[in-house]
mmCIF file of C-alpha atoms and ligand atoms in Angstrom:
data_model
loop_
_atom_site.group_PDB
_atom_site.id
_atom_site.type_symbol
_atom_site.label_atom_id
_atom_site.label_comp_id
_atom_site.label_asym_id
_atom_site.label_seq_id
_atom_site.Cartn_x
_atom_site.Cartn_y
_atom_site.Cartn_z
ATOM 1 C CA MET A 222 163.022 105.561 189.866
ATOM 2 C CA ALA A 223 164.899 102.813 190.534
ATOM 3 C CA LYS A 224 162.435 99.900 190.674
ATOM 4 C CA LYS A 225 160.846 97.898 193.355
ATOM 5 C CA THR A 226 162.459 95.147 194.233
ATOM 6 C CA ILE A 227 159.180 92.395 195.017
ATOM 7 C CA HIS A 228 160.501 89.761 197.523
ATOM 8 C CA VAL A 229 158.839 86.377 197.123
ATOM 9 C CA VAL A 230 159.951 84.724 200.706
ATOM 10 C CA SER A 231 158.621 80.699 200.566
ATOM 11 C CA HIS A 232 157.346 79.692 204.068
ATOM 12 C CA THR A 233 154.784 77.171 205.317
ATOM 13 C CA HIS A 234 152.643 78.375 208.773
ATOM 14 C CA TRP A 235 152.877 74.711 211.156
ATOM 15 C CA ASP A 236 150.370 74.609 213.478
ATOM 16 C CA ARG A 237 152.326 70.923 214.735
ATOM 17 C CA GLU A 238 149.587 69.597 217.265
ATOM 18 C CA TRP A 239 145.905 71.419 217.417
ATOM 19 C CA TYR A 240 144.790 71.231 213.584
ATOM 20 C CA MET A 241 144.503 67.601 212.859
ATOM 21 C CA PRO A 242 145.758 64.838 215.323
ATOM 22 C CA PHE A 243 149.515 65.041 215.719
ATOM 23 C CA GLU A 244 149.969 61.695 213.465
ATOM 24 C CA ALA A 245 148.197 62.287 210.681
ATOM 25 C CA HIS A 246 149.663 66.147 210.726
ATOM 26 C CA HIS A 247 153.883 64.487 211.648
ATOM 27 C CA VAL A 248 152.193 62.555 208.206
ATOM 28 C CA ARG A 249 151.482 65.884 205.889
ATOM 29 C CA LEU A 250 155.072 66.972 207.091
ATOM 30 C CA LEU A 251 157.226 64.695 205.905
ATOM 31 C CA LYS A 252 154.476 64.881 202.476
ATOM 32 C CA THR A 253 155.672 68.211 202.756
ATOM 33 C CA MET A 254 159.315 68.036 203.271
ATOM 34 C CA ASP A 255 159.712 65.852 200.893
ATOM 35 C CA THR A 256 158.611 67.327 198.095
ATOM 36 C CA LEU A 257 160.651 70.710 199.595
ATOM 37 C CA LEU A 258 163.864 68.636 198.949
ATOM 38 C CA ASP A 259 163.185 66.671 195.204
ATOM 39 C CA LEU A 260 162.152 70.989 194.220
ATOM 40 C CA PHE A 261 165.361 72.293 195.444
ATOM 41 C CA GLU A 262 166.975 68.793 193.421
ATOM 42 C CA GLN A 263 165.204 69.450 190.322
ATOM 43 C CA ASP A 264 165.263 73.649 190.591
ATOM 44 C CA PRO A 265 167.635 75.539 190.893
ATOM 45 C CA GLU A 266 165.837 78.905 190.802
ATOM 46 C CA TYR A 267 164.300 78.174 193.813
ATOM 47 C CA ARG A 268 166.509 79.687 196.772
ATOM 48 C CA SER A 269 165.311 78.911 199.689
ATOM 49 C CA PHE A 270 161.826 78.269 202.266
ATOM 50 C CA TYR A 271 161.251 79.729 205.960
ATOM 51 C CA LEU A 272 160.248 76.532 208.140
ATOM 52 C CA ASP A 273 158.657 78.851 210.215
ATOM 53 C CA GLY A 274 160.704 80.123 212.904
ATOM 54 C CA GLN A 275 160.926 76.670 214.787
ATOM 55 C CA THR A 276 163.180 73.777 215.357
ATOM 56 C CA ILE A 277 161.066 71.432 216.564
ATOM 57 C CA VAL A 278 159.437 70.841 212.410
ATOM 58 C CA LEU A 279 163.128 69.229 211.916
ATOM 59 C CA GLU A 280 162.759 67.620 214.965
ATOM 60 C CA ASP A 281 159.714 65.974 213.812
ATOM 61 C CA TYR A 282 160.736 65.245 209.830
ATOM 62 C CA LEU A 283 164.380 62.779 211.090
ATOM 63 C CA GLN A 284 162.615 61.160 213.975
ATOM 64 C CA VAL A 285 161.385 58.968 211.074
ATOM 65 C CA TYR A 286 164.160 59.888 209.198
ATOM 66 C CA PRO A 287 167.066 60.461 210.709
ATOM 67 C CA GLU A 288 168.942 60.135 207.460
ATOM 68 C CA LYS A 289 168.322 62.988 206.154
ATOM 69 C CA ARG A 290 170.590 64.828 208.454
ATOM 70 C CA ASP A 291 173.290 65.383 206.595
ATOM 71 C CA LYS A 292 171.721 66.616 203.596
ATOM 72 C CA LEU A 293 169.103 68.880 206.545
ATOM 73 C CA ILE A 294 172.585 70.029 207.525
ATOM 74 C CA GLU A 295 173.941 70.734 204.182
ATOM 75 C CA LEU A 296 170.747 72.948 202.651
ATOM 76 C CA ALA A 297 170.719 75.223 206.354
ATOM 77 C CA LYS A 298 174.046 76.342 205.457
ATOM 78 C CA GLU A 299 173.778 77.282 201.746
ATOM 79 C CA GLY A 300 170.770 78.940 203.222
ATOM 80 C CA LYS A 301 167.956 77.495 201.987
ATOM 81 C CA ILE A 302 166.252 76.316 204.338
ATOM 82 C CA SER A 303 165.687 77.960 208.111
ATOM 83 C CA ALA A 304 166.399 77.042 211.903
ATOM 84 C CA GLY A 305 164.796 78.006 214.364
ATOM 85 C CA PRO A 306 165.432 81.119 216.632
ATOM 86 C CA TRP A 307 162.340 79.202 218.433
ATOM 87 C CA TYR A 308 161.180 75.487 219.083
ATOM 88 C CA VAL A 309 158.326 75.784 218.856
ATOM 89 C CA LEU A 310 156.065 78.536 218.044
ATOM 90 C CA GLN A 311 154.404 79.514 221.197
ATOM 91 C CA ASP A 312 151.344 81.690 222.632
ATOM 92 C CA GLU A 313 153.028 84.125 224.302
ATOM 93 C CA PHE A 314 150.107 84.878 226.919
ATOM 94 C CA LEU A 315 149.141 81.474 228.000
ATOM 95 C CA THR A 316 153.242 79.891 228.914
ATOM 96 C CA SER A 317 154.269 81.429 231.034
ATOM 97 C CA GLY A 318 157.096 84.557 230.574
ATOM 98 C CA GLU A 319 159.852 81.418 231.916
ATOM 99 C CA ALA A 320 158.266 78.846 229.586
ATOM 100 C CA ASN A 321 159.292 82.183 226.689
ATOM 101 C CA ILE A 322 163.069 82.280 227.013
ATOM 102 C CA ARG A 323 163.279 77.736 227.348
ATOM 103 C CA ASN A 324 161.846 77.877 224.529
ATOM 104 C CA LEU A 325 164.292 80.161 222.945
ATOM 105 C CA GLN A 326 167.625 79.220 224.455
ATOM 106 C CA VAL A 327 165.640 75.452 223.315
ATOM 107 C CA GLY A 328 165.317 76.663 219.502
ATOM 108 C CA HIS A 329 168.590 77.823 219.949
ATOM 109 C CA ARG A 330 171.111 74.862 220.932
ATOM 110 C CA ASP A 331 168.648 73.021 218.735
ATOM 111 C CA ALA A 332 169.299 74.959 215.626
ATOM 112 C CA ARG A 333 172.871 75.381 216.447
ATOM 113 C CA PRO A 334 174.065 72.331 214.623
ATOM 114 C CA PHE A 335 172.339 72.703 211.442
ATOM 115 C CA GLY A 336 175.329 75.733 211.507
ATOM 116 C CA ALA A 337 173.350 78.451 211.056
ATOM 117 C CA VAL A 338 170.139 80.029 213.897
ATOM 118 C CA SER A 339 167.334 82.722 212.017
ATOM 119 C CA LYS A 340 168.449 85.580 213.882
ATOM 120 C CA ILE A 341 164.708 86.784 213.705
ATOM 121 C CA GLY A 342 162.240 86.734 215.899
ATOM 122 C CA TYR A 343 159.436 85.568 214.215
ATOM 123 C CA PHE A 344 155.213 85.528 215.595
ATOM 124 C CA PRO A 345 153.135 85.288 212.056
ATOM 125 C CA ASP A 346 150.200 83.506 213.905
ATOM 126 C CA SER A 347 150.370 84.420 217.822
ATOM 127 C CA PHE A 348 147.082 85.983 218.818
ATOM 128 C CA GLY A 349 148.940 89.380 220.483
ATOM 129 C CA ASN A 350 152.803 90.211 221.506
ATOM 130 C CA MET A 351 154.220 89.571 224.741
ATOM 131 C CA GLY A 352 155.728 93.229 226.189
ATOM 132 C CA GLN A 353 159.404 91.794 227.153
ATOM 133 C CA ALA A 354 159.417 90.116 223.631
ATOM 134 C CA PRO A 355 162.038 93.095 222.175
ATOM 135 C CA GLN A 356 164.215 92.914 225.718
ATOM 136 C CA LEU A 357 163.878 88.591 225.272
ATOM 137 C CA LEU A 358 164.861 89.427 221.379
ATOM 138 C CA ARG A 359 168.173 91.612 221.731
ATOM 139 C CA GLN A 360 169.210 89.330 224.919
ATOM 140 C CA ALA A 361 169.400 86.528 222.444
ATOM 141 C CA GLY A 362 171.332 88.832 218.930
ATOM 142 C CA ILE A 363 168.108 89.549 217.320
ATOM 143 C CA ASP A 364 167.202 93.226 216.323
ATOM 144 C CA THR A 365 163.955 92.339 214.634
ATOM 145 C CA ALA A 366 160.221 90.499 214.850
ATOM 146 C CA ILE A 367 158.193 90.128 212.619
ATOM 147 C CA PHE A 368 154.713 89.818 213.018
ATOM 148 C CA GLY A 369 150.890 89.412 211.712
ATOM 149 C CA ARG A 370 148.853 90.988 214.431
ATOM 150 C CA GLY A 371 148.688 93.860 217.359
ATOM 151 C CA VAL A 372 149.606 96.654 215.368
ATOM 152 C CA LYS A 373 146.628 98.246 212.659
ATOM 153 C CA ALA A 374 148.595 99.356 209.617
ATOM 154 C CA THR A 375 146.404 102.089 208.178
ATOM 155 C CA GLY A 376 148.427 102.777 204.732
ATOM 156 C CA PHE A 377 149.120 106.209 203.333
ATOM 157 C CA ASP A 378 146.477 108.411 203.476
ATOM 158 C CA ASN A 379 144.620 107.543 206.192
ATOM 159 C CA LYS A 380 145.727 109.870 209.094
ATOM 160 C CA VAL A 381 147.242 108.399 212.355
ATOM 161 C CA GLU A 382 145.601 110.014 215.615
ATOM 162 C CA ASP A 383 147.705 107.970 217.733
ATOM 163 C CA ALA A 384 150.817 106.242 217.644
ATOM 164 C CA ALA A 385 150.807 104.792 221.352
ATOM 165 C CA ALA A 386 147.055 103.317 220.072
ATOM 166 C CA GLN A 387 149.311 100.559 218.004
ATOM 167 C CA GLU A 388 148.434 101.730 215.052
ATOM 168 C CA SER A 389 151.103 102.076 212.266
ATOM 169 C CA PRO A 390 150.645 103.341 208.015
ATOM 170 C CA PHE A 391 153.249 101.653 207.851
ATOM 171 C CA SER A 392 154.185 97.761 207.722
ATOM 172 C CA GLU A 393 157.337 98.970 209.406
ATOM 173 C CA LEU A 394 157.794 100.546 212.893
ATOM 174 C CA ARG A 395 159.461 100.528 215.583
ATOM 175 C CA TRP A 396 159.278 97.923 218.840
ATOM 176 C CA VAL A 397 160.451 99.181 222.292
ATOM 177 C CA SER A 398 160.230 97.212 225.379
ATOM 178 C CA PRO A 399 159.475 98.351 229.055
ATOM 179 C CA ASP A 400 163.831 98.284 229.568
ATOM 180 C CA GLY A 401 163.541 100.238 226.363
ATOM 181 C CA SER A 402 164.944 97.453 224.110
ATOM 182 C CA GLU A 403 164.181 98.651 220.758
ATOM 183 C CA VAL A 404 163.621 95.980 217.388
ATOM 184 C CA LEU A 405 162.349 96.819 214.329
ATOM 185 C CA GLY A 406 159.301 95.510 214.021
ATOM 186 C CA ILE A 407 157.945 94.038 210.467
ATOM 187 C CA LEU A 408 153.254 93.290 210.103
ATOM 188 C CA PHE A 409 152.510 91.070 207.996
ATOM 189 C CA ALA A 410 149.749 93.851 207.296
ATOM 190 C CA ASN A 411 148.418 91.549 204.289
ATOM 191 C CA TRP A 412 148.884 88.465 206.562
ATOM 192 C CA TYR A 413 151.352 85.837 205.665
ATOM 193 C CA SER A 414 149.498 84.649 202.545
ATOM 194 C CA ASN A 415 149.693 87.703 200.855
ATOM 195 C CA GLY A 416 152.216 85.295 197.933
ATOM 196 C CA ASN A 417 150.622 82.533 197.971
ATOM 197 C CA GLU A 418 150.285 79.829 194.803
ATOM 198 C CA ILE A 419 150.882 82.669 193.055
ATOM 199 C CA PRO A 420 149.408 81.400 189.127
ATOM 200 C CA VAL A 421 151.569 80.763 186.213
ATOM 201 C CA ASP A 422 148.584 81.451 183.932
ATOM 202 C CA LYS A 423 149.394 85.119 181.909
ATOM 203 C CA GLU A 424 145.460 86.016 182.834
ATOM 204 C CA ALA A 425 145.086 84.324 186.037
ATOM 205 C CA ALA A 426 148.427 86.177 187.608
ATOM 206 C CA LYS A 427 147.977 90.031 186.884
ATOM 207 C CA THR A 428 144.411 89.470 187.748
ATOM 208 C CA PHE A 429 146.638 88.420 191.738
ATOM 209 C CA TRP A 430 149.786 90.447 191.030
ATOM 210 C CA ASP A 431 147.657 94.023 190.212
ATOM 211 C CA ARG A 432 145.935 93.451 193.451
ATOM 212 C CA ALA A 433 148.941 92.288 195.545
ATOM 213 C CA ILE A 434 151.220 95.041 194.312
ATOM 214 C CA ALA A 435 149.185 97.468 195.182
ATOM 215 C CA ALA A 436 147.654 96.169 198.922
ATOM 216 C CA ALA A 437 151.807 95.435 199.788
ATOM 217 C CA GLU A 438 152.454 99.011 197.719
ATOM 218 C CA ARG A 439 149.474 100.895 200.866
ATOM 219 C CA TYR A 440 151.995 99.958 203.700
ATOM 220 C CA ALA A 441 155.258 99.590 203.153
ATOM 221 C CA SER A 442 157.822 102.215 203.679
ATOM 222 C CA THR A 443 160.414 101.057 201.195
ATOM 223 C CA SER A 444 161.047 100.312 198.081
ATOM 224 C CA HIS A 445 160.893 96.389 198.980
ATOM 225 C CA LEU A 446 157.415 94.277 198.955
ATOM 226 C CA LEU A 447 157.238 91.970 201.205
ATOM 227 C CA MET A 448 154.866 88.422 199.274
ATOM 228 C CA MET A 449 154.070 85.157 201.494
ATOM 229 C CA ASN A 450 154.388 82.827 199.318
ATOM 230 C CA GLY A 451 153.109 79.795 201.673
ATOM 231 C CA CYS A 452 150.111 79.198 203.937
ATOM 232 C CA ASP A 453 148.751 77.086 206.713
ATOM 233 C CA HIS A 454 150.154 74.242 206.563
ATOM 234 C CA GLN A 455 150.977 74.501 202.640
ATOM 235 C CA PRO A 456 153.653 72.445 200.823
ATOM 236 C CA PRO A 457 156.395 74.462 198.972
ATOM 237 C CA GLN A 458 154.577 76.076 195.262
ATOM 238 C CA THR A 459 156.448 73.813 193.055
ATOM 239 C CA ASP A 460 155.636 75.920 189.685
ATOM 240 C CA LEU A 461 157.208 78.958 191.544
ATOM 241 C CA SER A 462 159.818 79.433 189.250
ATOM 242 C CA ALA A 463 157.348 79.864 186.360
ATOM 243 C CA ALA A 464 154.943 82.237 188.447
ATOM 244 C CA LEU A 465 158.143 84.299 188.739
ATOM 245 C CA ARG A 466 159.112 83.961 185.172
ATOM 246 C CA THR A 467 155.332 85.277 184.319
ATOM 247 C CA ALA A 468 155.356 88.346 186.429
ATOM 248 C CA ARG A 469 159.129 89.171 185.289
ATOM 249 C CA GLU A 470 156.870 89.450 181.921
ATOM 250 C CA LEU A 471 154.108 90.993 182.485
ATOM 251 C CA TYR A 472 155.533 94.128 185.240
ATOM 252 C CA PRO A 473 158.999 95.487 183.739
ATOM 253 C CA ASP A 474 158.817 97.756 186.293
ATOM 254 C CA TYR A 475 159.034 95.810 189.018
ATOM 255 C CA GLU A 476 162.129 93.227 190.074
ATOM 256 C CA PHE A 477 160.871 90.419 190.964
ATOM 257 C CA ILE A 478 163.351 87.290 193.566
ATOM 258 C CA HIS A 479 162.906 84.669 195.085
ATOM 259 C CA SER A 480 164.150 86.524 197.971
ATOM 260 C CA ASN A 481 164.417 84.934 201.957
ATOM 261 C CA PHE A 482 163.656 87.021 205.027
ATOM 262 C CA ASP A 483 167.590 88.080 205.350
ATOM 263 C CA ASP A 484 167.605 89.480 202.469
ATOM 264 C CA TYR A 485 164.169 90.994 202.757
ATOM 265 C CA ILE A 486 164.883 92.780 206.217
ATOM 266 C CA LYS A 487 168.902 93.977 204.639
ATOM 267 C CA ALA A 488 167.146 95.664 202.114
ATOM 268 C CA VAL A 489 164.569 97.018 203.835
ATOM 269 C CA LYS A 490 166.878 98.395 206.735
ATOM 270 C CA ALA A 491 168.704 100.030 204.272
ATOM 271 C CA GLU A 492 165.542 102.724 203.005
ATOM 272 C CA LEU A 493 163.762 102.881 206.602
ATOM 273 C CA PRO A 494 161.903 106.003 206.712
ATOM 274 C CA GLN A 495 163.049 108.611 210.153
ATOM 275 C CA GLN A 496 159.258 108.905 210.841
ATOM 276 C CA LEU A 497 158.470 105.384 211.849
ATOM 277 C CA SER A 498 155.906 104.818 214.307
ATOM 278 C CA VAL A 499 157.062 103.918 218.141
ATOM 279 C CA ILE A 500 155.128 101.618 219.349
ATOM 280 C CA LYS A 501 155.730 100.294 223.532
ATOM 281 C CA GLY A 502 154.646 97.342 225.111
ATOM 282 C CA GLU A 503 152.285 94.183 224.575
ATOM 283 C CA LEU A 504 150.942 94.292 220.609
ATOM 284 C CA ARG A 505 147.467 93.697 222.295
ATOM 285 C CA GLY A 506 145.731 95.732 218.954
ATOM 286 C CA GLN A 507 142.620 94.528 217.641
ATOM 287 C CA HIS A 508 141.198 95.779 214.680
ATOM 288 C CA THR A 509 144.907 93.669 212.942
ATOM 289 C CA ASN A 510 143.580 94.251 208.875
ATOM 290 C CA GLY A 511 140.864 91.147 209.395
ATOM 291 C CA TRP A 512 142.626 89.075 211.415
ATOM 292 C CA TYR A 513 141.094 89.872 215.288
ATOM 293 C CA THR A 514 144.146 89.346 218.053
ATOM 294 C CA LEU A 515 141.686 87.331 219.894
ATOM 295 C CA VAL A 516 143.811 88.741 223.455
ATOM 296 C CA ASN A 517 141.344 86.623 225.571
ATOM 297 C CA THR A 518 140.850 83.230 224.177
ATOM 298 C CA ALA A 519 143.098 82.324 227.372
ATOM 299 C CA SER A 520 142.282 78.726 228.101
ATOM 300 C CA ALA A 521 143.944 75.631 228.327
ATOM 301 C CA ARG A 522 143.080 72.060 228.694
ATOM 302 C CA VAL A 523 142.049 71.362 232.127
ATOM 303 C CA TYR A 524 144.604 68.565 232.086
ATOM 304 C CA ILE A 525 147.291 71.368 230.484
ATOM 305 C CA LYS A 526 146.680 72.907 233.573
ATOM 306 C CA GLN A 527 147.025 70.659 235.883
ATOM 307 C CA LYS A 528 150.650 69.512 234.566
ATOM 308 C CA THR A 529 151.544 72.634 234.581
ATOM 309 C CA ARG A 530 151.041 72.939 238.362
ATOM 310 C CA LYS A 531 152.670 70.347 238.675
ATOM 311 C CA THR A 532 155.618 71.600 238.055
ATOM 312 C CA ARG A 533 155.063 74.503 240.139
ATOM 313 C CA ARG A 534 155.747 74.796 243.531
ATOM 314 C CA CYS A 535 154.262 77.901 246.301
ATOM 315 C CA SER A 536 156.578 80.814 246.344
ATOM 316 C CA ARG A 537 154.356 82.830 248.598
ATOM 317 C CA LYS A 538 151.253 82.186 250.763
ATOM 318 C CA TRP A 539 148.197 83.436 250.797
ATOM 319 C CA PRO A 540 147.358 85.519 253.031
ATOM 320 C CA SER A 541 145.260 84.570 255.600
ATOM 321 C CA ARG A 542 143.291 87.644 256.395
ATOM 322 C CA TRP A 543 142.251 87.825 252.701
ATOM 323 C CA PRO A 544 139.027 86.135 251.267
ATOM 324 C CA ARG A 545 139.535 82.456 251.003
ATOM 325 C CA SER A 546 142.245 81.702 247.534
ATOM 326 C CA PRO A 547 139.320 81.068 244.898
ATOM 327 C CA THR A 548 141.740 77.591 243.400
ATOM 328 C CA GLY A 549 141.965 76.732 247.407
ATOM 329 C CA THR A 550 144.887 75.422 247.572
ATOM 330 C CA GLY A 551 146.720 78.539 249.921
ATOM 331 C CA CYS A 552 149.033 79.642 247.663
ATOM 332 C CA ARG A 553 148.845 83.575 246.041
ATOM 333 C CA ILE A 554 151.785 83.241 243.788
ATOM 334 C CA LEU A 555 152.839 79.504 241.551
ATOM 335 C CA THR A 556 156.543 79.566 240.114
ATOM 336 C CA ARG A 557 157.786 77.211 238.429
ATOM 337 C CA SER A 558 160.165 74.832 240.243
HETATM 338 ZN ZN1 LIG B 686 148.537 78.906 213.293
#
């Protein structure tokens, strides 16, 4: 049997403006990026780092170090860092449909000067995913979405009672919009930190990999296993190359590579089984391997709601024969002005 391949994809998930005050997090980003740039200089085996699918990370870094622009462009062109496809990682349900489209457009516009736009529908931490995402992605020339919530992976031993109930035995599935647009969906069945801080020490590495490999094999439909080397606001693992050397020594039956999403997706596509679950529309399944979808956390701060409202106009009046409008504005449908 051919060896299974373990694709270690390094990344950081960047909760830019809510986790800490923006400026505190901004300083943290500068340190993270500086560490990354040094790592690329010092370790030729360190191949790539995914910048969370949002161009604003690059913008924030260049705001402080505009002189690093050429360096970032060089790294992006070499495929070492990613740009886009989004401007920010949005909550798809709290923002309007129009905002989701603009977000992708702005992300593409801002990524273009870096020479390469990441063509992945990236939704690592969204609390559920909008039904029109495959349609929107397809129109942007994107045929694969990667997400953390909304579908429950059941593993090979569990019978899937009803595919329409947003369950899939595999981390790979077919995701279809109401208009019939379809993308390959890849669920982080073991979350986006399943390969975070991989130990270099042999004993610790054995414990880590035994668990991580078994968990990935439970859901992978191909011989390519995804290990997400990073977590929330996590700086790059500077001794990753040493950790991979330990892994190769311990597990000669597996091939370990410092990979990236493009290589991983290409390899997965070449081996996809015929029978994948088809999931239609919104991904709102609650029980997604320990991480709840929390689709009803539809709240925003009052001043944000007020500002959002100010940018809209009333496109249809509240009919006078109806009971009084709950907002008291006399407006039934607000659209962007
Ligand atoms: Zn997040």
